[in-house]
Short mmCIF file of C-alpha atoms and ligand atoms in Angstrom, two decimals:
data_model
loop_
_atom_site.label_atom_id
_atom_site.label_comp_id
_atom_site.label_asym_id
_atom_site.label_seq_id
_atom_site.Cartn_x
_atom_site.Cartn_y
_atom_site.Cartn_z
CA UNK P 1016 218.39 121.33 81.56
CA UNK P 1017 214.61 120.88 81.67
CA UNK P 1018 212.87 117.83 81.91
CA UNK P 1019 209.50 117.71 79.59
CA UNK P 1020 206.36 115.35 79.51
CA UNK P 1021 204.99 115.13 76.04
CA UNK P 1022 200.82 114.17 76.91
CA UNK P 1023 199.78 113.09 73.60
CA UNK P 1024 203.50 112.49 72.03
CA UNK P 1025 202.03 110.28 68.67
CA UNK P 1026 200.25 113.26 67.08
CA UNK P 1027 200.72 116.60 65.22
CA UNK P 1028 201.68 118.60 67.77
CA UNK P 1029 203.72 116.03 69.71
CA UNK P 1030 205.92 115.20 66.73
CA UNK P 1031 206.34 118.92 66.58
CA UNK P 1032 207.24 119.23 69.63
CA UNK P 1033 210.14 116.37 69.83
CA UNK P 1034 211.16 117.61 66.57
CA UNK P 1035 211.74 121.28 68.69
CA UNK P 1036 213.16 119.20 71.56
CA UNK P 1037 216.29 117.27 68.89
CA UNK P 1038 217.13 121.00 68.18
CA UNK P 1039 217.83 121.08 71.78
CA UNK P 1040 218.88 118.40 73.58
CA UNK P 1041 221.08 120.24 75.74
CA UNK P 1042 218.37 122.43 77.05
CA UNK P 1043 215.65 119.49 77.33
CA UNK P 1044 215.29 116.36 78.38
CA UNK P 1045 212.18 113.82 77.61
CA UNK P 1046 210.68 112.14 80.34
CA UNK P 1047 207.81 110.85 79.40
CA UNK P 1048 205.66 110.60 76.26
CA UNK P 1049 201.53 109.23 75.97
CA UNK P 1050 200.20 107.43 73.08
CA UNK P 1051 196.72 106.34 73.22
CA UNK P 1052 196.68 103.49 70.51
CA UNK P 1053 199.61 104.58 68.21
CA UNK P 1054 201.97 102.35 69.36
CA UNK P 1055 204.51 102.27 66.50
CA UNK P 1056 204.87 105.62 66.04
CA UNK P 1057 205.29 105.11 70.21
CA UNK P 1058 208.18 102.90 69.96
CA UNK P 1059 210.29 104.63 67.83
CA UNK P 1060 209.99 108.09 69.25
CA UNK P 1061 211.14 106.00 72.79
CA UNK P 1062 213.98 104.43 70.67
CA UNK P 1063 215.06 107.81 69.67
CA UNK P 1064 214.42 110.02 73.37
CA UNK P 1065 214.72 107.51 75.73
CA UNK P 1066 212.49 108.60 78.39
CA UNK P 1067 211.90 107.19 81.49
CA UNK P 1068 208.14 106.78 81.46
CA UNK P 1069 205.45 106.03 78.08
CA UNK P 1070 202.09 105.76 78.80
CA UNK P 1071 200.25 103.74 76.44
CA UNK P 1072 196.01 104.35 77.45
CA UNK P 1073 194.27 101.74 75.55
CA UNK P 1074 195.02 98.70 77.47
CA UNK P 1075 195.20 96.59 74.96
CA UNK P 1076 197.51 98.55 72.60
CA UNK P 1077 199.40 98.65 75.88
CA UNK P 1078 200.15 94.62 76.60
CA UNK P 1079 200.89 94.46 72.43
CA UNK P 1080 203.23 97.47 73.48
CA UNK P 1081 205.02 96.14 76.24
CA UNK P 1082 206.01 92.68 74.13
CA UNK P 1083 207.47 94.49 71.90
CA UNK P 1084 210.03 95.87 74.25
CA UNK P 1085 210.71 92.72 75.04
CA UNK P 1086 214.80 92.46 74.69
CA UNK P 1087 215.16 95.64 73.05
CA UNK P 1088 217.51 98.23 74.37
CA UNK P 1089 214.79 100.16 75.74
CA UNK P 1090 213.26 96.83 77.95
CA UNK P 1091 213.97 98.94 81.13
CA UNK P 1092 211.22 101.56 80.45
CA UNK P 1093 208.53 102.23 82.62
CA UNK P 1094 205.72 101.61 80.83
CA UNK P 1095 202.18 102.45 82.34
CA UNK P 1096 198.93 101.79 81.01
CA UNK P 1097 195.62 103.12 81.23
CA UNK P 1098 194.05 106.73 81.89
CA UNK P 1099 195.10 107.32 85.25
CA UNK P 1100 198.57 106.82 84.17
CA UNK P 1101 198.31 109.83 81.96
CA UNK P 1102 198.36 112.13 85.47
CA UNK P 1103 200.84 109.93 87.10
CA UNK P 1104 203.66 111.49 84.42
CA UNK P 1105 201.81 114.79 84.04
CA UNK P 1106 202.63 115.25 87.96
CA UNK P 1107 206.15 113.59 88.20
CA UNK P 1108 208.25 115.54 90.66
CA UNK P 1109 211.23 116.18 87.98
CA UNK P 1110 208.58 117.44 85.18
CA UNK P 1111 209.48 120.73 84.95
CA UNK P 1112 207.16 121.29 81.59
CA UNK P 1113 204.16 119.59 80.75
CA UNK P 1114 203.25 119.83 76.83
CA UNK P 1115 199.06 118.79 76.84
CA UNK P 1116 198.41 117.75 73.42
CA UNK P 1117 196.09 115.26 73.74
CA UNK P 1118 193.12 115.68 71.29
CA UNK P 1119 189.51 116.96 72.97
CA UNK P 1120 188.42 116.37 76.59
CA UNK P 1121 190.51 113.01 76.95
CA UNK P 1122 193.15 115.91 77.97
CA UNK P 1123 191.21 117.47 80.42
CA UNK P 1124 192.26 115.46 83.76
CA UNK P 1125 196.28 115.22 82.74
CA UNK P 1126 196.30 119.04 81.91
CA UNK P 1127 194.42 119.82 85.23
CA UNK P 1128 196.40 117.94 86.91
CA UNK P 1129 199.48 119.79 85.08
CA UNK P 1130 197.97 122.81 86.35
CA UNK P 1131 197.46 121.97 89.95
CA UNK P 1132 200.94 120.59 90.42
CA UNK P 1133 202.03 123.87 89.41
CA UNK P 1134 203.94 122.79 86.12
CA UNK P 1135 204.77 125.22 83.12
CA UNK P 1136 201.86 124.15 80.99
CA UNK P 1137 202.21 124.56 77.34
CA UNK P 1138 198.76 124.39 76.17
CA UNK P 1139 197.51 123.15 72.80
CA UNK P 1140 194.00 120.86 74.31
CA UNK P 1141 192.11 123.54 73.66
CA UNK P 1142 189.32 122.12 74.38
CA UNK P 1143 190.45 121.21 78.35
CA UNK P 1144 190.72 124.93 78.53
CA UNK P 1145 187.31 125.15 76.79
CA UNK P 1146 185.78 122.95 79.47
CA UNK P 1147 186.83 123.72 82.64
CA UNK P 1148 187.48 127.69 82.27
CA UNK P 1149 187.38 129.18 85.51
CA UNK P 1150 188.86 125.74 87.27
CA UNK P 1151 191.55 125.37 84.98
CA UNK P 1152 192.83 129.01 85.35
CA UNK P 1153 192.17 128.82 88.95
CA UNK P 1154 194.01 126.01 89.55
CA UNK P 1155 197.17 128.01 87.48
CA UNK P 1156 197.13 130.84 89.74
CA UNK P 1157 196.52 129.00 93.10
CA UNK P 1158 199.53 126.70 92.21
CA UNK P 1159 201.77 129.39 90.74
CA UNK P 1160 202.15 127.36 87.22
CA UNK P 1161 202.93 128.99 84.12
CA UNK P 1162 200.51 128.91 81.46
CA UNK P 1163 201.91 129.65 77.48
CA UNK P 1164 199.59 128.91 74.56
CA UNK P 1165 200.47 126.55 72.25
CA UNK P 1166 197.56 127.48 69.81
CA UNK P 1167 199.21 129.69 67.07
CA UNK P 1168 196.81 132.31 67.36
CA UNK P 1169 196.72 132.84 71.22
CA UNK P 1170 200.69 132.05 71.26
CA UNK P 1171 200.56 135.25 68.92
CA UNK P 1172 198.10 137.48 71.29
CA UNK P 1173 200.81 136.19 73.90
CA UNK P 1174 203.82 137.42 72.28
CA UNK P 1175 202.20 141.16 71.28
CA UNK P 1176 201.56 141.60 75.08
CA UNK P 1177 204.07 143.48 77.47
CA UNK P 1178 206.99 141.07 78.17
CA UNK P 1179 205.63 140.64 82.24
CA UNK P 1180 202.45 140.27 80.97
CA UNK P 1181 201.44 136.27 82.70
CA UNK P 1182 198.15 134.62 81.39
CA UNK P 1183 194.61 135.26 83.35
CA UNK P 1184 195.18 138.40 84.05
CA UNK P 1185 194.00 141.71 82.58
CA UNK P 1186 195.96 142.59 79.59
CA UNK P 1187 196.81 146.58 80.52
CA UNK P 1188 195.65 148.64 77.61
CA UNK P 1189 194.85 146.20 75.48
CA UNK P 1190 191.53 147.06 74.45
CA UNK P 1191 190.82 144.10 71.76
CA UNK P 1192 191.98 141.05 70.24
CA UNK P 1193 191.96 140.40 66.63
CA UNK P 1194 191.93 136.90 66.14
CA UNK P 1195 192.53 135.86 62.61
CA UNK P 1196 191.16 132.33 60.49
CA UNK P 1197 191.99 131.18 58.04
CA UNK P 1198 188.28 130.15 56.64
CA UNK P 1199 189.20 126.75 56.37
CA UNK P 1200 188.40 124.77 52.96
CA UNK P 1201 185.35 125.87 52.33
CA UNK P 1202 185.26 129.97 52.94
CA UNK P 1203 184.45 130.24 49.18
CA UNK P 1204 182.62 126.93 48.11
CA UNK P 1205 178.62 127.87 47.78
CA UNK P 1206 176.65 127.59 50.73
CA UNK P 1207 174.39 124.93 49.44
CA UNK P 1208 176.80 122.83 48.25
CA UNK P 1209 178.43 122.33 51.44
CA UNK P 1210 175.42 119.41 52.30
CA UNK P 1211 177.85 117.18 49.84
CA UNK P 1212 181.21 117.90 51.12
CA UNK P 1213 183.10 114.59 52.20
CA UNK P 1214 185.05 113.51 55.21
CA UNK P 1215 188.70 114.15 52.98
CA UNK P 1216 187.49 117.53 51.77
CA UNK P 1217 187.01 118.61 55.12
CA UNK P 1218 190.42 117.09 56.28
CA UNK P 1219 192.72 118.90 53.79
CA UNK P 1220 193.44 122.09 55.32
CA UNK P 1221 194.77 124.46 52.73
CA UNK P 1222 197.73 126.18 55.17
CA UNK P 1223 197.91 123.83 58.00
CA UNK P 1224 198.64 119.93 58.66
CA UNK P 1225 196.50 119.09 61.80
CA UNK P 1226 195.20 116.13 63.38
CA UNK P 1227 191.78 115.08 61.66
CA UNK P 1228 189.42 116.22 64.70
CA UNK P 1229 191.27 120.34 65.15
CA UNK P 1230 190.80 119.99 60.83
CA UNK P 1231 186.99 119.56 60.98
CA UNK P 1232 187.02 121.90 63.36
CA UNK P 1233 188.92 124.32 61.11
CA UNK P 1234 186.27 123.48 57.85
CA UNK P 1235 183.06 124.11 60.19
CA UNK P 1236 184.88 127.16 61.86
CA UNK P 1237 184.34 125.46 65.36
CA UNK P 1238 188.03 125.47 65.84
CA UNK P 1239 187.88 129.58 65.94
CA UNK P 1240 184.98 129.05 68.31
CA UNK P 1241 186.76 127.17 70.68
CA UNK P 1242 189.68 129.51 70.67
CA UNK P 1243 187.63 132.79 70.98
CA UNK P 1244 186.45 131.17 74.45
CA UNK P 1245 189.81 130.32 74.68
CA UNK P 1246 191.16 134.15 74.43
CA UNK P 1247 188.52 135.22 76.86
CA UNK P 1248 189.84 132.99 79.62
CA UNK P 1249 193.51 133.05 78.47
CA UNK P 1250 193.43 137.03 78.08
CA UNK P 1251 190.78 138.13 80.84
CA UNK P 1252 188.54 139.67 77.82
CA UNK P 1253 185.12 139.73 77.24
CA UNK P 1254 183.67 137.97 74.24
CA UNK P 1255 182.49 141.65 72.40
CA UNK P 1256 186.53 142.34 72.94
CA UNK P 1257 187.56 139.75 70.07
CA UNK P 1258 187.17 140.26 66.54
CA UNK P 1259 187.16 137.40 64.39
CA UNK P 1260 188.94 138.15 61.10
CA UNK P 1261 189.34 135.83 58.30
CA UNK P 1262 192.93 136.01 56.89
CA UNK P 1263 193.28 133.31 54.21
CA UNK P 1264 197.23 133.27 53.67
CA UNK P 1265 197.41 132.66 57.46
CA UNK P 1266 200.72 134.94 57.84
CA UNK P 1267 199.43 137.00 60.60
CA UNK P 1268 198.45 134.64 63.84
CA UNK P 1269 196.69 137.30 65.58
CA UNK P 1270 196.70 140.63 66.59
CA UNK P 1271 196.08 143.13 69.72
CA UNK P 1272 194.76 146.47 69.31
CA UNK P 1273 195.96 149.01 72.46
CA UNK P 1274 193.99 151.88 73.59
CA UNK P 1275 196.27 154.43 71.67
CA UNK P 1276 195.45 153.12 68.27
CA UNK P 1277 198.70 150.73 68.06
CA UNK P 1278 198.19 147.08 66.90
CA UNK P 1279 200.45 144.58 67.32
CA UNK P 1280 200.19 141.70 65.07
CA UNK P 1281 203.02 138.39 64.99
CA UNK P 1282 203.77 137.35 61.77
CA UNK P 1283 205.63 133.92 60.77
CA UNK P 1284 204.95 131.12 58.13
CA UNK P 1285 202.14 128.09 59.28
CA UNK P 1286 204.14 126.01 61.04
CA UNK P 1287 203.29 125.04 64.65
CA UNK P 1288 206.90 124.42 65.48
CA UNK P 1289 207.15 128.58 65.89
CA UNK P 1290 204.47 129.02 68.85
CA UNK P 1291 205.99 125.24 70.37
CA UNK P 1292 209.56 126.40 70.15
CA UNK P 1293 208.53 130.52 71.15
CA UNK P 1294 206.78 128.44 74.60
CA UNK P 1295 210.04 126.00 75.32
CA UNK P 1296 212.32 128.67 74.64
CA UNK P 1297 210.28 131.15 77.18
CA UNK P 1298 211.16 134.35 78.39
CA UNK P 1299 214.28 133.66 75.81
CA UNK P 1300 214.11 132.64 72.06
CA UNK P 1301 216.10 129.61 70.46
CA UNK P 1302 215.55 128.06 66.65
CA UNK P 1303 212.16 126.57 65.45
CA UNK P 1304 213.48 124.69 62.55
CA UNK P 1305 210.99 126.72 60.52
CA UNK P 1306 212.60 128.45 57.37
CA UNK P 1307 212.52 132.06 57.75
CA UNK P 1308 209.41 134.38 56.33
CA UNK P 1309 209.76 135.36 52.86
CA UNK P 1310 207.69 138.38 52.51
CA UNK P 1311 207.87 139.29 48.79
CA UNK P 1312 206.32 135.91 48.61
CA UNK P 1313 203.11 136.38 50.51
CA UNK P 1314 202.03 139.37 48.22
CA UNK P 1315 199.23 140.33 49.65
CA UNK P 1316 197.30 139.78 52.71
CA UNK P 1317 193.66 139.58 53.17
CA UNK P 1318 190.87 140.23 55.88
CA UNK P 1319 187.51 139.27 55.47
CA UNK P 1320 184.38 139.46 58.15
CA UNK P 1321 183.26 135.66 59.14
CA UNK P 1322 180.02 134.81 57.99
CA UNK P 1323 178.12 133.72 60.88
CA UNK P 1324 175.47 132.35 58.52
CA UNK P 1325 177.73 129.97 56.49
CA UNK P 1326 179.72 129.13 59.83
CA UNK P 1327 176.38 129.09 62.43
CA UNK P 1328 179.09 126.72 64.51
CA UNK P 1329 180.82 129.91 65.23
CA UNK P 1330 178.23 131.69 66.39
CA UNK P 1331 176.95 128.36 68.45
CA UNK P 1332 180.39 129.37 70.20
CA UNK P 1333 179.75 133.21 70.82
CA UNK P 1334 176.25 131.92 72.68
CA UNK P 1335 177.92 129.51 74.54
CA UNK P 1336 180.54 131.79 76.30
CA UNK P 1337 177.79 134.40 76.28
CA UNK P 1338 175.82 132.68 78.49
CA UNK P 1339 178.24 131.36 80.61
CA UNK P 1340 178.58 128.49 83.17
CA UNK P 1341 178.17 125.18 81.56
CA UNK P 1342 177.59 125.74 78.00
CA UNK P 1343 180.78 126.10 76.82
CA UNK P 1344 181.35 122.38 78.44
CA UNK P 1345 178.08 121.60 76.69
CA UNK P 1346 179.25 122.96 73.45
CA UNK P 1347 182.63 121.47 73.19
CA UNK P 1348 180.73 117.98 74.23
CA UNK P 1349 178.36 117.80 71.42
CA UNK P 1350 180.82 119.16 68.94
CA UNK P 1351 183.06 116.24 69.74
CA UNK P 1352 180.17 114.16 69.43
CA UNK P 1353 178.88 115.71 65.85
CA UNK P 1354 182.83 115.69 64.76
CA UNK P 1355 183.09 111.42 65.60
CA UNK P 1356 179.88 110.95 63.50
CA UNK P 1357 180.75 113.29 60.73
CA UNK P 1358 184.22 111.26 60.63
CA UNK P 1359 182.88 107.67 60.75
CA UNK P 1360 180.12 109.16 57.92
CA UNK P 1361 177.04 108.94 59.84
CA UNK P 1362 176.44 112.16 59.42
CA UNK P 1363 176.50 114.81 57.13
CA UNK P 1364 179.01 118.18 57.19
CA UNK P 1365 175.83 120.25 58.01
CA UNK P 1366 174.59 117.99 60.33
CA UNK P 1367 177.55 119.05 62.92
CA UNK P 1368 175.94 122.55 64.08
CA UNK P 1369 172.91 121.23 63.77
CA UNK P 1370 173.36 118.22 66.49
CA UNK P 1371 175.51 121.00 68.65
CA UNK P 1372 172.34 123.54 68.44
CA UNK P 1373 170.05 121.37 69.24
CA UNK P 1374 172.03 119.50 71.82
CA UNK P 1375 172.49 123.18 73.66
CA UNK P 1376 168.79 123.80 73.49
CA UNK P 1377 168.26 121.09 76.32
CA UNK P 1378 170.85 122.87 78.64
CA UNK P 1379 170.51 125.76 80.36
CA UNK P 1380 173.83 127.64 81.86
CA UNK P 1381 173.76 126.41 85.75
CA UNK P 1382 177.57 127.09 87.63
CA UNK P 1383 180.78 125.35 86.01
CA UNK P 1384 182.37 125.89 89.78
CA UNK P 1385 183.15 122.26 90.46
CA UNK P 1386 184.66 119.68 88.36
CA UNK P 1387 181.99 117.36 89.36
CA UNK P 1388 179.32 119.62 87.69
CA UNK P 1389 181.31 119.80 84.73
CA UNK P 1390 182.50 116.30 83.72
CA UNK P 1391 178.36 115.64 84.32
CA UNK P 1392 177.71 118.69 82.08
CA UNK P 1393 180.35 117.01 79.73
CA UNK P 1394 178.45 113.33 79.49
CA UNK P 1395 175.13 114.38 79.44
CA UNK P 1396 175.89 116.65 76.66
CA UNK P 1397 177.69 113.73 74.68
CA UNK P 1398 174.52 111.29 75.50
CA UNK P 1399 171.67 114.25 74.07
CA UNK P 1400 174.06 114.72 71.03
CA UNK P 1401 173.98 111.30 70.65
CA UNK P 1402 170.02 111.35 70.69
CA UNK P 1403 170.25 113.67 68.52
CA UNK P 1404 172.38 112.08 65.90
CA UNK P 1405 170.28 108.28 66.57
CA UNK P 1406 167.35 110.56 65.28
CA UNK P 1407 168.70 112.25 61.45
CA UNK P 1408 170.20 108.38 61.18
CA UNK P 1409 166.53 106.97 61.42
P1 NAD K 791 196.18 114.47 66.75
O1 NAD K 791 194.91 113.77 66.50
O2 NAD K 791 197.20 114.54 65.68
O3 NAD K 791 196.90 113.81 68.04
C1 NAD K 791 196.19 113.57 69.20
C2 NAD K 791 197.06 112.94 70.28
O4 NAD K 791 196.21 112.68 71.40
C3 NAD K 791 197.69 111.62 69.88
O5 NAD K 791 198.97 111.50 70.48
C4 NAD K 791 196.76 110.57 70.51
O6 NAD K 791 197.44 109.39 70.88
C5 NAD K 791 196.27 111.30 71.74
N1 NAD K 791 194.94 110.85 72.13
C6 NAD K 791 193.83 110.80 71.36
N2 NAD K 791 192.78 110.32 72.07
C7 NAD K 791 193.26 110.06 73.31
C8 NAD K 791 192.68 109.53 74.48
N3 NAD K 791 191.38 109.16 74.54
N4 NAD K 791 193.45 109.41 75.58
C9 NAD K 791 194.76 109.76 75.55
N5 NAD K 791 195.37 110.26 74.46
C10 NAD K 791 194.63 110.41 73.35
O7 NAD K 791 195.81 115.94 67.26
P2 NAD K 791 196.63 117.30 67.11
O8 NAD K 791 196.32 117.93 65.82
O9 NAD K 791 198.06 117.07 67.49
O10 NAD K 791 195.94 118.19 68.22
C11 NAD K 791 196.18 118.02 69.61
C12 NAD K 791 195.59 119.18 70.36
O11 NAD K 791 196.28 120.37 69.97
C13 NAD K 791 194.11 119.43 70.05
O12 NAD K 791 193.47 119.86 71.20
C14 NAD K 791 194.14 120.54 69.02
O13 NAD K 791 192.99 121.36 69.06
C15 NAD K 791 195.36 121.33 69.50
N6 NAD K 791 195.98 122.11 68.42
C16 NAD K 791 196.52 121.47 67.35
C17 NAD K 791 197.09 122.20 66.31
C18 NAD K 791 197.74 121.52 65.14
O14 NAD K 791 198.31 122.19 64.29
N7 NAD K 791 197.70 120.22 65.02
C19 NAD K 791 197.10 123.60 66.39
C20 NAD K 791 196.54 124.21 67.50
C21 NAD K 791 195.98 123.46 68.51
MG1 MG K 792 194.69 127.82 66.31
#
């Protein structure tokens, strides 16, 4: 029996993930889950796993959340409230597995921490990883944790590697990385219409239901940013060793060419429950819940080069891990930045890469060696984009 800590339980990949863990209740146990406002959704995922811990961050979600245990059957609970508390479960002696789905770099410190206390980490914050790089894989090898990407694509890399194959270390023979995208909604629309795309355009994923900040992502084609730097940490490759390929029917997750001409591609329907259930079930396999493939049904599969010029916050991403150090920290700063404006309509779609170029422009790549250097890299990269942004708005 293993004993899991869901960090950000309330959204798409923690309901996922505790629909994985009712499949298996005999093999896992829940021991704590994090909310950071959603406190319904909270409540009746505690009424239904009964862990020992929730962890509710906004304080005063967290007082509305503790009445409301009030004389209920789960009034024993130990509820905690607040940031910090978010490590506090993430480093519990009995967590065996730590699942860090928090959204952005609110996940940073929990997964860390995760990391350092030498959990199995199943990693979908991409953008923790995205952030603290070198740290964050340090920190997995100097504690002995595991590390097993949640992220369909890198889960996919992670299954076409040898079976002994652990991540941060050289891949042996594997002399690329194909990492497919699906173009997001707007690979076809016309470049200069994309000026007038709205907020629930660029929500509505054609092949996969995501949280509203990884969607944006998807439309702008920052999300495949974010996870190239993520496959260059995860899979000890250099940046000119993965191959962006656009795949629209999003059957293929991603694939590994090896020196002797073989690739090695996973294959499965959208569903994130596969790469979730693939990293609980780990070195072993157990059911996803995810109907099997039907093949005749895809038909046809497609691969298409991205277009750096319609997608410029893709190649924002290349420069970024190019140069090294901070920028990556930078970049994922000002795109979270650009992506809150975009949502609460202050800005326009074609603003984002915009406010993350020009945000970068004022930052030059010094050493990401401490944390210290980059949560400052981190907040002084949110305060220019916010210059940035104060400036189209006026
Ligand atoms: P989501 O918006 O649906 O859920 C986010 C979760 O984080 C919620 O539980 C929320 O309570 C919590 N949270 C938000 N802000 C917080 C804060 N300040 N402090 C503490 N908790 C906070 O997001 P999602 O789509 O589930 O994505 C989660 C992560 O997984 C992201 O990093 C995303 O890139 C990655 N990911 C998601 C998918 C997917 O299919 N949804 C696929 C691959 C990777
Ligand atoms: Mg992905």
């Amino acid at each position: 029996m293993k004993s899991i800590c869901i960090l950000g339980a309330t959204g798409s990949i923690g309901v996922s993930t505790l629909d994985v863990v009712k499949r298996h209740s005999d093999l896992y146990r829940v021991v704590a889950l994090t909310a950071n406002t959603n406190i319904d959704v909270l409540y009746a995922q505690c009424l239904e796993f009964k862990p020992e811990y929730a962890v509710v961050v906004n304080a005063q979600k967290g007082a509305e959340f503790k009445a409301k245990l009030v004389g209920t059957v789960i009034a024993d609970m130990t509820v905690l409230i607040g940031s910090e508390a978010l490590v506090t479960v993430a480093t519990l002696g009995h967590v065996d597995s730590v699942m860090a789905a928090i959204v952005g770099a609110a996940g940073l410190l929990s997964a860390l921490a995760a990391a350092q206390a030498g959990k199995t980490v199943l990693l979908a914050n991409k953008e923790s990883l995205v952030m603290s790089g070198d740290i964050f894989m340090q920190a997995i090898k100097d504690s002995g944790a595991v590390l097993l990407p949640i992220d369909s694509e890198h889960n996919a890399i992670f299954q076409c590697m040898p079976a002994s194959y652990t991540a941060g270390h050289d891949a042996p023979s594997a002399r690329r990385i194909l990492l497919t995208a699906s173009g997001g909604p707007f690979r076809t629309t016309p470049i200069d219409e994309l000026d007038k795309v709205t907020v629930a355009q660029a929500v509505a994923h054609p092949k996969w239901d995501m949280g509203r900040k990884i969607s944006v992502d998807s439309a702008t084609m920052m999300n495949k940013g974010l996870e190239l730097i993520e496959a260059c940490l995860l899979f000890n490759m250099q940046p000119e060793q993965i191959q962006v390929v656009i795949h629209p029917q999003s059957i293929i997750h991603s694939m590994v060419d090896y020196v002797d001409g073989s690739v090695l591609a996973q294959m499965g329907n959208p569903d994130m429950r596969i790469p979730i259930a693939h990293a609980m079930a780990w070195p072993d396999r157990f059911d996803s819940g995810v109907a099997p493939l039907d093949i005749f049904s895809v038909k046809q599969m497609d691969f298409e080069v991205a277009d750096l010029h319609r997608f410029p916050c893709l190649r924002l991403a290349i420069e970024a891990i190019t140069a090294g150090g901070i920028m990556p920290t930078v970049l994922n700063a000002a795109n979270e930045i650009a992506v809150e404006a975009f949502l609460s309509e202050n800005i326009r779609f074609i603003d984002i890469p915009m406010v993350i170029e020009q945000s970068m422009a004022k930052f030059t790549a010094t050493k990401a060696d401490t944390l210290e250097h980059i949560l400052a890299a981190d907040q002084q990269a949110r305060e220019q984009a916010q210059q940035v942004i104060r400036g189209l708005i006026a």
